[in-house]
Amino acid sequence: RMDQALLLVRNELPAPGLRLAARAGPCHQCLYQFLAFVPPSNGSLRKPGTASVMVDTQHPLTLLLNSSVGETQLCKIQYHFGEFGNYSLVVKTLNASTKTVSCDLIINEGPVNSYLPILFAFLVYMGILAVLIVVRLFMKIDPVRNWVYKKLNPRETDRLINSELGSPNTTDSINCDPATHSWSTASRQRLHSLDTFRGLSLVIMVFVNYGGGKYWFFKHESWNGLTVADLVFPWFVFIMGTSIALSLSSMLRWGSSKWKVLRKILWRSFLLILLGIIVVNPNYCLGPLSWDNLRIPGVLQRLGFTYLVVAALELLFTRAESGTWEAPYPALQDILPYWPQWICILMLEAVWLCLTFLLPVPDCPRGYLGPGGIGDFGNYPNCTGGAAGYIDRLLLGEKHIYQHPSSSVTYQTTMPYDPEGILGTINSIVMAFLGLQAGKITLFYKEQHKQIMSRFVIWSIVMGIISAILTKCSKEEGFIPINKNLWSLSYVTTTGCFAFILLLLIYYLVDVKKLWSGAPFFYPGMNSILVYIGHEVFENYFPFKWKMQDSQSHGEHLTQNLTATTLWVIISYLLYRRRIFWKI
């Protein structure tokens, strides 16, 4: 099968036989899992005992061969098997007098290169990009451009609108003051980098949710660590916070009362949570909506609650803009004016730390951050997620949280655990607030591009240093490991570091130098809620999914997932051209 290889064990040793066990590389402090019993050889017939097993090829494996009597370790082999490969492990005696045992791994049939489809897909998309660049160059020729415009008569989107999770309001009132009019004109120039960032995160999220070609690095990490799939959700939360800063500033600047803005925040948050529970979470292909096993947490629910807290906090403490605020410390002049918000966020983080490390969890060690199951040598099988999992099971019930966490495969956990649970929401609020700080920087320095980019660099360095301290630059041995399931503090600071760097690059290319229009990611970024809900609702329908000829092929899965993702980009482009934007 996909991500598997065949291993034939040949035992040339006499009785009593062998026990073959294995442990996956990413499985930290895991128990060895029994694979097969290998019978002894038949000395009279000189026939070795054999056993065949399927082994995982996604990660390196450690194979352990013990005697079936006494559990004496005979050999231990670390090897990364290749997909669809055929291997033999020959166990024999090298020296009869010393009873020295050798274990030789032989490749009977070479594996396939399962990564070639990625290379082919990359070349295809690069070819499409090259064609588009050539077309754009031709469009710069006046006769060609005039002919195309005459034939197509495209309708440009003249009035840019707010995106659904908050972005700058582009409606300005008429002002006769030339200086004010200059700032008014600048404010209408929407930051395309924000929509591009949001769209990039969304496109990767759609691709990952559709399967990511069934490659392990396009799936969420089983527990501690980081993959491509683990980056996109916090990035989406980050850019939502950035957009909150710009949209609230715009609405208040043009006369909206705080009560009116608060009502809009409450309504938007309610709709996001409701859409997540009623539309996205249930699988209506399996039957009508049932409260008995309805999952309550979810991505949109997390976004809705995070938006509510961060936007309400910003609205509560925001002040009317009245000139430049003089800070006693120039290096902190874009932070100190917002000290009440920072105090609230730090208090929330203190709550997360106290609950995570001090809350007593039945039958689990205090402050446990592990996956349970066979991890930690099987000592805490029902402690998945520690306090975070316990709070969700206590308040929501086991049937109302995610039943198949990413830890269930590698760590063989049996407890339900929700990566969008209650406790992790605190750190998603922190992540959105970091994005809000990025938005404050763009507002504070306005068109001072060098200042904005230098602040982004400083923030990325600060986040990186905090991550290095919390993790000790280690995957497993840090004070607080990087963990998407827990939304750990180090996970927030690490993805926040990457978010500041990515926003800096996109801002420089799109809004400063204008070397890139943001296409094609700009278009789904302008219709992010529609694309997200649409891709979830229509996930199992043609043309986003079809019956495969070979379901054990990474290439066919990758083709299907890339096709579905590309279709949503095309849909968002067509909606953009027709000026159709779904806001809530």
Coordinates of C-alpha atoms in Angstrom, one line a residue:
R1 CA 0.0 0.0 0.0
M2 CA 0.9 3.7 -0.2
D3 CA 3.7 4.6 2.3
Q4 CA 4.5 0.9 2.9
A5 CA 7.2 -1.6 2.0
L6 CA 7.3 -5.3 2.2
L7 CA 9.9 -6.8 4.7
L8 CA 10.6 -10.6 4.6
V9 CA 12.4 -11.8 7.7
R10 CA 14.5 -15.0 7.2
N11 CA 15.5 -16.7 10.4
E12 CA 18.3 -19.2 10.1
L13 CA 18.7 -19.6 13.8
P14 CA 17.5 -22.7 15.7
A15 CA 14.7 -22.6 18.3
P16 CA 13.1 -20.9 20.0
G17 CA 12.3 -18.2 17.3
L18 CA 12.3 -14.5 17.1
R19 CA 10.1 -11.5 18.0
L20 CA 10.2 -8.6 15.6
A21 CA 9.2 -5.1 16.9
A22 CA 9.5 -1.6 15.5
R23 CA 9.4 2.0 16.6
A24 CA 8.8 5.0 14.3
G25 CA 11.4 7.8 14.3
P26 CA 9.0 10.6 15.2
C27 CA 7.5 8.6 18.1
H28 CA 9.3 10.1 21.1
Q29 CA 9.9 7.7 24.0
C30 CA 7.5 5.2 22.5
L31 CA 7.2 1.5 23.3
Y32 CA 8.3 -0.9 20.6
Q33 CA 5.3 -2.3 18.7
F34 CA 5.2 -6.0 18.0
L35 CA 5.2 -6.8 14.3
A36 CA 5.6 -10.5 13.9
F37 CA 6.8 -13.8 15.3
V38 CA 9.5 -15.4 13.2
P39 CA 9.7 -19.2 13.6
P40 CA 13.0 -20.9 14.0
S41 CA 14.7 -22.7 11.1
N42 CA 14.2 -26.3 10.4
G43 CA 17.7 -27.7 10.9
S44 CA 17.0 -31.1 9.3
L45 CA 15.6 -29.6 6.2
R46 CA 17.9 -26.5 6.3
K47 CA 14.8 -24.4 5.7
P48 CA 14.8 -21.0 7.4
G49 CA 11.8 -19.7 9.3
T50 CA 10.2 -16.8 7.5
A51 CA 7.7 -14.1 8.3
S52 CA 6.6 -11.1 6.1
V53 CA 5.3 -7.8 7.4
M54 CA 4.4 -4.4 6.0
V55 CA 6.5 -1.5 7.3
D56 CA 6.0 2.2 7.2
T57 CA 8.0 4.3 4.8
Q58 CA 7.1 7.8 5.9
H59 CA 9.7 8.0 8.6
P60 CA 12.9 6.1 9.6
L61 CA 12.1 2.9 11.7
T62 CA 14.1 1.2 14.4
L63 CA 13.7 -2.6 14.1
L64 CA 14.3 -4.7 17.2
L65 CA 14.8 -8.5 17.1
N66 CA 14.6 -10.4 20.3
S67 CA 14.6 -14.0 21.2
S68 CA 11.1 -15.2 21.9
V69 CA 12.3 -16.8 25.1
G70 CA 14.1 -14.5 27.6
E71 CA 13.6 -11.4 25.4
T72 CA 17.4 -11.4 24.7
Q73 CA 18.2 -8.6 22.2
L74 CA 19.8 -10.1 19.1
C75 CA 20.0 -7.0 16.9
K76 CA 18.8 -3.5 16.5
I77 CA 18.6 -1.8 13.0
Q78 CA 17.7 1.8 12.1
Y79 CA 16.6 2.2 8.5
H80 CA 14.4 4.3 6.3
F81 CA 12.5 2.0 4.0
G82 CA 11.3 3.2 0.5
E83 CA 7.7 3.1 -0.7
F84 CA 6.7 -0.1 -2.5
G85 CA 10.2 -1.5 -1.8
N86 CA 10.8 -5.2 -1.2
Y87 CA 13.4 -6.1 1.5
S88 CA 14.8 -9.1 3.3
L89 CA 16.2 -9.2 6.8
V90 CA 18.4 -12.3 7.1
V91 CA 19.3 -13.4 10.6
K92 CA 22.0 -16.0 10.9
T93 CA 24.9 -17.1 13.1
L94 CA 28.3 -15.9 12.0
N95 CA 30.4 -17.9 14.5
A96 CA 29.0 -21.0 16.0
S97 CA 31.5 -21.1 18.9
T98 CA 30.8 -17.5 20.0
K99 CA 27.2 -17.6 18.9
T100 CA 27.6 -14.2 17.2
V101 CA 24.4 -13.2 15.3
S102 CA 24.3 -11.0 12.2
C103 CA 21.3 -9.2 10.8
D104 CA 21.7 -8.3 7.2
L105 CA 19.2 -6.1 5.3
I106 CA 18.9 -6.8 1.6
I107 CA 17.0 -4.9 -1.0
N108 CA 15.2 -7.4 -3.2
E109 CA 13.3 -4.8 -5.3
G110 CA 14.1 -1.1 -5.2
P111 CA 11.5 1.4 -4.0
V112 CA 9.8 4.0 -6.2
N113 CA 10.5 7.7 -5.9
S114 CA 7.3 8.9 -4.4
Y115 CA 8.4 12.5 -4.6
L116 CA 8.5 12.7 -8.4
P117 CA 4.9 13.8 -8.7
I118 CA 5.8 16.9 -6.6
L119 CA 8.6 17.8 -9.0
F120 CA 6.3 17.2 -12.0
A121 CA 3.5 19.4 -10.5
F122 CA 6.1 22.1 -9.8
L123 CA 7.3 22.1 -13.4
V124 CA 3.7 22.3 -14.6
Y125 CA 2.9 25.3 -12.5
M126 CA 6.2 27.0 -13.4
G127 CA 5.2 26.5 -17.1
I128 CA 1.8 28.1 -16.5
L129 CA 3.6 31.0 -14.7
A130 CA 6.0 31.4 -17.6
V131 CA 3.1 31.6 -20.1
L132 CA 1.3 34.2 -18.0
I133 CA 4.5 36.3 -17.8
V134 CA 4.8 36.2 -21.6
V135 CA 1.2 37.2 -22.0
R136 CA 1.7 40.1 -19.6
L137 CA 4.7 41.3 -21.6
F138 CA 2.7 41.2 -24.7
M139 CA 0.0 43.2 -23.0
K140 CA 2.4 46.0 -22.5
I141 CA 2.5 46.5 -26.3
D142 CA -0.1 49.2 -27.0
P143 CA -1.7 47.6 -30.2
V144 CA -2.0 44.2 -28.5
R145 CA -3.4 45.7 -25.3
N146 CA -6.0 47.9 -27.1
W147 CA -7.2 44.9 -29.2
V148 CA -7.6 42.7 -26.1
Y149 CA -9.4 45.4 -24.2
K150 CA -11.7 46.0 -27.1
K151 CA -12.5 42.3 -27.4
L152 CA -12.9 41.5 -23.7
N153 CA -14.1 44.8 -22.3
P154 CA -13.1 43.8 -18.7
R155 CA -14.8 45.5 -15.8
E156 CA -12.2 46.5 -13.2
T157 CA -13.0 46.5 -9.5
D158 CA -12.8 50.3 -8.9
R159 CA -14.0 50.4 -5.3
L160 CA -12.1 48.1 -3.0
I161 CA -14.2 46.7 -0.2
N162 CA -13.6 45.4 3.3
S163 CA -12.6 41.8 3.5
E164 CA -14.8 39.6 5.8
L165 CA -12.4 39.4 8.7
G166 CA -11.6 43.1 8.8
S167 CA -9.4 45.3 6.7
P168 CA -9.1 49.0 5.9
N169 CA -12.3 50.8 5.1
T170 CA -11.8 52.6 1.8
T171 CA -14.8 55.0 2.0
D172 CA -13.5 58.5 2.8
S173 CA -15.5 61.7 3.3
I174 CA -14.8 64.8 1.2
N175 CA -12.3 67.1 2.9
C176 CA -11.1 70.4 1.5
D177 CA -7.9 70.3 3.6
P178 CA -5.1 69.4 1.1
A179 CA -3.0 67.6 3.9
T180 CA -6.0 65.6 5.1
H181 CA -7.0 64.8 1.5
S182 CA -3.4 63.5 0.9
W183 CA -3.8 61.1 3.9
S184 CA -7.3 60.2 2.7
T185 CA -6.1 59.3 -0.7
A186 CA -3.4 57.1 0.8
S187 CA -5.9 55.3 3.0
R188 CA -7.9 54.3 0.0
Q189 CA -4.9 52.4 -1.3
R190 CA -5.7 49.1 0.1
L191 CA -2.7 47.1 1.4
H192 CA -2.7 44.3 -1.2
S193 CA -0.1 42.5 0.9
L194 CA -2.6 41.7 3.6
D195 CA -5.0 40.0 1.1
T196 CA -2.1 38.3 -0.6
F197 CA -0.9 36.9 2.8
R198 CA -4.4 35.8 3.7
G199 CA -4.9 34.2 0.3
L200 CA -1.6 32.4 0.5
S201 CA -2.5 30.9 3.9
L202 CA -5.9 30.0 2.6
V203 CA -4.7 28.3 -0.5
I204 CA -2.2 26.1 1.5
M205 CA -5.0 25.4 4.0
V206 CA -7.3 24.2 1.3
F207 CA -4.6 22.0 -0.3
V208 CA -3.7 20.5 3.1
N209 CA -7.4 19.9 4.0
Y210 CA -8.0 18.1 0.7
G211 CA -5.2 15.7 1.5
G212 CA -1.9 17.3 0.4
G213 CA -1.2 14.4 -1.9
K214 CA -1.1 12.1 1.1
Y215 CA 2.5 13.2 1.9
W216 CA 3.4 13.2 5.5
F217 CA 4.9 16.8 5.5
F218 CA 1.5 18.1 4.2
K219 CA -0.2 16.6 7.2
H220 CA -0.3 17.9 10.7
E221 CA 2.6 16.8 13.0
S222 CA 1.6 13.8 15.1
W223 CA 2.5 15.8 18.3
N224 CA 5.6 18.0 18.9
G225 CA 7.2 19.6 15.9
L226 CA 6.1 21.5 12.8
T227 CA 5.1 20.7 9.3
V228 CA 3.8 22.8 6.4
A229 CA 0.3 22.1 7.4
D230 CA 0.9 23.5 10.9
L231 CA 1.8 26.9 9.6
V232 CA -1.3 28.0 7.8
F233 CA -3.9 28.3 10.5
P234 CA -1.8 30.6 12.8
W235 CA -0.9 32.7 9.8
F236 CA -4.5 33.1 9.0
V237 CA -5.2 34.1 12.6
F238 CA -2.2 36.5 12.5
I239 CA -3.4 38.3 9.4
M240 CA -6.9 38.5 10.9
G241 CA -5.4 40.5 13.8
T242 CA -3.6 42.8 11.4
S243 CA -6.8 43.5 9.5
I244 CA -8.7 44.2 12.8
A245 CA -6.3 47.0 13.6
L246 CA -6.8 48.6 10.2
S247 CA -10.5 48.2 10.0
L248 CA -11.4 49.4 13.5
S249 CA -9.1 52.4 13.0
S250 CA -10.9 53.2 9.7
M251 CA -14.4 52.9 11.1
L252 CA -13.7 55.0 14.2
R253 CA -11.9 57.6 12.2
W254 CA -14.9 58.1 9.9
G255 CA -17.4 58.6 12.7
S256 CA -18.8 55.2 13.6
S257 CA -19.7 55.0 17.3
K258 CA -18.1 52.4 19.5
W259 CA -21.5 50.8 20.2
K260 CA -22.2 50.4 16.5
V261 CA -18.8 48.9 15.9
L262 CA -19.3 46.5 18.9
R263 CA -22.6 45.3 17.5
K264 CA -20.9 44.5 14.2
I265 CA -18.1 42.7 16.1
L266 CA -20.6 40.6 18.1
W267 CA -22.7 39.8 15.0
R268 CA -19.7 38.8 12.9
S269 CA -18.3 36.6 15.7
F270 CA -21.7 34.9 16.2
L271 CA -22.0 34.2 12.4
L272 CA -18.5 32.6 12.3
I273 CA -19.2 30.4 15.3
L274 CA -22.7 29.4 13.9
L275 CA -21.3 28.6 10.4
G276 CA -18.6 26.5 12.0
I277 CA -21.0 24.4 14.1
I278 CA -23.9 24.1 11.7
V279 CA -22.3 24.2 8.2
V280 CA -18.7 23.1 8.4
N281 CA -18.4 20.6 11.2
P282 CA -21.3 18.2 10.4
N283 CA -20.9 15.7 7.5
Y284 CA -24.4 15.7 6.1
C285 CA -23.4 12.8 3.7
L286 CA -23.6 10.6 6.8
G287 CA -27.0 11.7 7.9
P288 CA -28.9 14.7 9.3
L289 CA -27.5 16.9 12.0
S290 CA -27.5 15.2 15.4
W291 CA -26.6 16.7 18.7
D292 CA -25.4 13.3 20.1
N293 CA -22.1 13.5 18.3
L294 CA -21.8 17.1 17.0
R295 CA -18.3 18.5 17.3
I296 CA -18.5 21.9 19.0
P297 CA -15.0 23.3 18.5
G298 CA -13.6 24.0 15.1
V299 CA -11.6 26.3 12.9
L300 CA -14.4 28.9 12.3
Q301 CA -15.4 28.7 15.9
R302 CA -11.8 29.4 17.0
L303 CA -11.6 32.3 14.5
G304 CA -14.9 33.8 15.7
F305 CA -14.1 33.7 19.4
T306 CA -10.6 35.0 18.7
Y307 CA -11.9 37.8 16.6
L308 CA -14.4 38.7 19.3
V309 CA -11.9 39.0 22.1
V310 CA -9.2 40.8 20.1
A311 CA -11.5 43.2 18.4
A312 CA -13.5 44.0 21.6
L313 CA -10.2 44.5 23.5
E314 CA -8.9 46.9 20.8
L315 CA -12.2 48.7 20.7
L316 CA -12.4 49.1 24.5
F317 CA -9.0 50.7 24.9
T318 CA -8.5 52.5 21.5
R319 CA -8.2 56.3 21.6
A320 CA -9.2 58.9 19.1
E321 CA -6.2 59.8 16.9
S322 CA -4.9 63.2 17.9
G323 CA -1.5 63.8 16.6
T324 CA 1.6 61.7 17.2
W325 CA 2.0 60.1 20.6
E326 CA 5.4 61.0 22.1
A327 CA 6.7 57.9 23.8
P328 CA 9.5 58.3 26.5
Y329 CA 11.3 55.4 24.8
P330 CA 11.4 55.8 20.9
A331 CA 12.1 52.1 20.4
L332 CA 8.8 51.3 22.1
Q333 CA 6.7 54.1 20.6
D334 CA 4.5 51.7 18.7
I335 CA 3.9 49.5 21.8
L336 CA 3.6 51.8 24.8
P337 CA 0.4 53.6 23.6
Y338 CA -1.3 50.2 23.8
W339 CA -0.1 49.1 27.2
P340 CA -3.6 48.3 28.5
Q341 CA -4.1 45.7 25.7
W342 CA -0.7 44.2 26.3
I343 CA -1.5 43.8 30.0
C344 CA -4.7 42.0 29.2
I345 CA -2.9 39.7 26.8
L346 CA -0.2 38.9 29.2
M347 CA -2.8 38.1 31.9
L348 CA -4.5 35.7 29.5
E349 CA -1.1 34.1 28.8
A350 CA -0.6 33.7 32.5
V351 CA -4.0 32.0 32.8
W352 CA -2.9 29.5 30.0
L353 CA 0.4 28.8 31.8
C354 CA -1.3 28.3 35.2
L355 CA -4.0 26.0 33.8
T356 CA -1.5 24.0 31.7
F357 CA 1.1 23.4 34.3
L358 CA -0.8 23.7 37.6
L359 CA -4.3 22.2 37.0
P360 CA -4.6 18.7 38.5
V361 CA -5.6 16.1 35.9
P362 CA -6.9 12.7 37.2
D363 CA -4.3 9.9 36.8
C364 CA -1.9 12.2 35.0
P365 CA 1.2 14.1 36.1
R366 CA 0.8 17.8 36.7
G367 CA 1.9 19.9 33.7
Y368 CA 1.8 16.9 31.3
L369 CA 2.2 18.1 27.7
G370 CA 2.6 14.7 26.0
P371 CA 0.4 12.7 23.6
G372 CA -0.4 9.7 25.9
G373 CA -0.9 6.4 24.1
I374 CA 2.3 4.6 23.7
G375 CA 4.3 7.8 24.2
D376 CA 6.3 8.3 27.4
F377 CA 6.9 4.5 27.4
G378 CA 3.1 3.9 27.8
N379 CA 3.0 5.3 31.4
Y380 CA 0.1 7.8 30.7
P381 CA -2.1 6.2 27.9
N382 CA -5.2 8.3 28.7
C383 CA -3.5 11.7 29.3
T384 CA -3.6 13.0 25.8
G385 CA -3.0 16.7 25.9
G386 CA -2.9 17.0 29.6
A387 CA -4.9 19.9 31.0
A388 CA -6.1 21.0 27.5
G389 CA -7.7 17.6 26.8
Y390 CA -9.1 17.3 30.3
I391 CA -10.8 20.7 30.1
D392 CA -12.4 19.9 26.8
R393 CA -13.7 16.5 27.9
L394 CA -15.0 17.9 31.2
L395 CA -16.8 20.9 29.7
L396 CA -17.8 19.7 26.3
G397 CA -18.0 16.0 26.6
E398 CA -16.0 13.3 24.8
K399 CA -18.6 13.0 22.0
H400 CA -18.5 16.7 21.1
I401 CA -14.8 17.0 20.4
Y402 CA -12.6 15.8 17.6
Q403 CA -12.4 12.0 17.6
H404 CA -9.4 11.3 15.4
P405 CA -6.5 13.6 16.5
S406 CA -3.2 13.4 14.6
S407 CA -1.6 11.6 17.5
S408 CA -3.8 8.6 17.0
V409 CA -1.7 7.1 14.3
T410 CA 1.9 7.5 15.5
Y411 CA 1.2 7.3 19.2
Q412 CA -1.9 5.1 19.0
T413 CA -3.9 7.2 21.3
T414 CA -7.5 6.3 22.0
M415 CA -8.7 9.4 23.8
P416 CA -10.5 12.0 21.7
Y417 CA -8.7 15.3 21.6
D418 CA -9.6 18.6 19.9
P419 CA -6.8 20.7 18.4
E420 CA -9.3 23.7 18.4
G421 CA -10.2 23.2 22.0
I422 CA -10.9 25.7 24.7
L423 CA -7.5 26.2 26.3
G424 CA -5.7 26.6 23.0
T425 CA -8.0 29.5 22.1
I426 CA -6.1 31.6 24.6
N427 CA -2.9 31.3 22.6
S428 CA -4.8 31.9 19.3
I429 CA -5.9 35.2 20.9
V430 CA -2.2 35.9 21.5
M431 CA -1.4 35.1 17.9
A432 CA -4.1 37.4 16.6
F433 CA -2.8 40.1 18.9
L434 CA 0.7 39.8 17.4
G435 CA -1.0 40.3 14.0
L436 CA -2.8 43.3 15.5
Q437 CA 0.6 44.7 16.5
A438 CA 1.7 44.4 12.9
G439 CA -1.4 46.4 11.9
K440 CA -0.6 49.0 14.5
I441 CA 2.9 49.3 13.1
T442 CA 1.5 50.0 9.6
L443 CA -0.8 52.6 11.0
F444 CA 1.7 54.3 13.3
Y445 CA 4.4 54.7 10.6
K446 CA 1.9 55.1 7.7
E447 CA 3.9 55.3 4.5
Q448 CA 7.3 55.0 6.1
H449 CA 8.2 51.7 4.5
K450 CA 11.7 51.4 5.9
Q451 CA 10.4 51.9 9.5
I452 CA 7.6 49.4 8.9
M453 CA 9.9 46.8 7.5
S454 CA 12.5 47.3 10.2
R455 CA 9.9 46.9 12.9
F456 CA 8.7 43.6 11.3
V457 CA 12.3 42.4 11.3
I458 CA 12.7 43.3 15.0
W459 CA 9.5 41.5 16.0
S460 CA 10.5 38.4 14.0
I461 CA 13.9 38.4 15.9
V462 CA 12.2 38.8 19.3
M463 CA 9.7 36.0 18.5
G464 CA 12.6 33.8 17.3
I465 CA 14.6 34.4 20.5
I466 CA 11.6 33.6 22.7
S467 CA 11.0 30.4 20.7
A468 CA 14.7 29.4 21.1
I469 CA 14.5 29.8 24.8
L470 CA 11.2 28.0 25.3
T471 CA 12.2 25.0 23.1
K472 CA 16.0 25.0 23.9
C473 CA 16.3 24.7 20.1
S474 CA 15.0 21.1 20.4
K475 CA 11.9 19.3 19.1
E476 CA 11.3 17.4 22.3
E477 CA 13.5 18.6 25.1
G478 CA 12.4 22.2 25.6
F479 CA 10.5 23.8 28.4
I480 CA 7.5 24.2 26.1
P481 CA 7.8 22.3 22.8
I482 CA 6.3 23.5 19.6
N483 CA 2.9 21.8 19.4
K484 CA 0.0 22.6 17.1
N485 CA -2.4 20.3 19.0
L486 CA -1.8 22.3 22.2
W487 CA -1.3 25.6 20.5
S488 CA 1.6 25.9 22.9
L489 CA 3.3 29.3 23.6
S490 CA 6.4 28.3 21.6
Y491 CA 4.1 27.3 18.7
V492 CA 2.7 30.8 18.7
T493 CA 6.1 32.6 18.9
T494 CA 7.6 30.4 16.2
T495 CA 4.8 30.8 13.7
G496 CA 4.6 34.4 14.7
C497 CA 8.3 34.8 13.8
F498 CA 7.6 33.2 10.4
A499 CA 4.5 35.4 9.9
F500 CA 6.4 38.6 10.5
I501 CA 9.1 37.5 8.0
L502 CA 6.5 36.5 5.4
L503 CA 4.5 39.6 5.8
L504 CA 7.7 41.7 5.4
L505 CA 8.6 39.9 2.1
I506 CA 5.1 40.2 0.7
Y507 CA 4.7 43.8 1.8
Y508 CA 8.1 44.7 0.2
L509 CA 7.2 42.9 -3.1
V510 CA 3.6 43.9 -3.4
D511 CA 3.1 47.3 -1.7
V512 CA 6.6 48.9 -1.6
K513 CA 8.3 47.9 -4.9
K514 CA 5.1 46.7 -6.6
L515 CA 7.1 43.9 -8.3
W516 CA 4.2 41.5 -7.7
S517 CA 0.5 42.1 -7.9
G518 CA -0.2 39.4 -5.3
A519 CA -1.9 37.2 -8.0
P520 CA -3.2 34.5 -7.8
F521 CA -3.3 34.5 -3.9
F522 CA -4.8 37.9 -3.8
Y523 CA -8.1 36.7 -5.2
P524 CA -9.0 34.0 -2.6
G525 CA -7.7 36.5 0.0
M526 CA -10.5 38.8 -1.0
N527 CA -13.1 36.1 -0.5
S528 CA -11.6 34.0 2.2
I529 CA -14.8 33.0 4.1
L530 CA -16.5 31.9 0.9
V531 CA -13.5 29.9 -0.2
Y532 CA -13.0 28.3 3.2
I533 CA -16.7 27.3 3.7
G534 CA -17.1 26.3 0.1
H535 CA -14.1 24.0 0.1
E536 CA -15.4 22.3 3.2
V537 CA -19.0 21.9 2.1
F538 CA -18.2 20.7 -1.5
E539 CA -15.1 18.6 -0.5
N540 CA -16.7 15.3 -1.6
Y541 CA -18.4 16.5 -4.8
F542 CA -17.2 16.5 -8.4
P543 CA -15.1 18.3 -9.7
F544 CA -13.2 18.7 -6.4
K545 CA -13.2 14.9 -5.9
W546 CA -13.6 11.9 -8.2
K547 CA -13.2 8.1 -8.1
M548 CA -9.5 7.3 -8.5
Q549 CA -8.1 4.6 -10.7
D550 CA -5.3 4.0 -8.2
S551 CA -6.0 5.1 -4.7
Q552 CA -2.5 4.0 -3.6
S553 CA -0.8 6.5 -5.8
H554 CA 0.7 9.8 -4.4
G555 CA 0.6 11.1 -7.9
E556 CA -3.1 10.6 -8.4
H557 CA -3.9 12.1 -4.9
L558 CA -1.7 15.1 -5.6
T559 CA -3.4 15.6 -9.0
Q560 CA -6.8 15.6 -7.4
N561 CA -5.8 17.8 -4.5
L562 CA -4.0 20.4 -6.7
T563 CA -6.9 20.4 -9.2
A564 CA -9.4 21.1 -6.4
T565 CA -7.3 23.8 -4.9
T566 CA -6.7 25.5 -8.3
L567 CA -10.4 25.4 -9.0
W568 CA -11.1 27.5 -5.8
V569 CA -8.4 30.0 -6.9
I570 CA -10.1 30.3 -10.3
I571 CA -13.6 30.6 -8.7
S572 CA -12.3 33.4 -6.4
Y573 CA -10.8 35.2 -9.4
L574 CA -14.1 35.0 -11.3
L575 CA -15.9 36.4 -8.3
Y576 CA -13.4 39.2 -8.0
R577 CA -13.9 40.1 -11.7
R578 CA -17.6 40.2 -11.1
R579 CA -17.2 42.2 -7.9
I580 CA -18.8 39.5 -5.8
F581 CA -17.5 39.5 -2.3
W582 CA -19.1 37.6 0.6
K583 CA -18.7 39.5 3.8
I584 CA -20.1 38.7 7.3

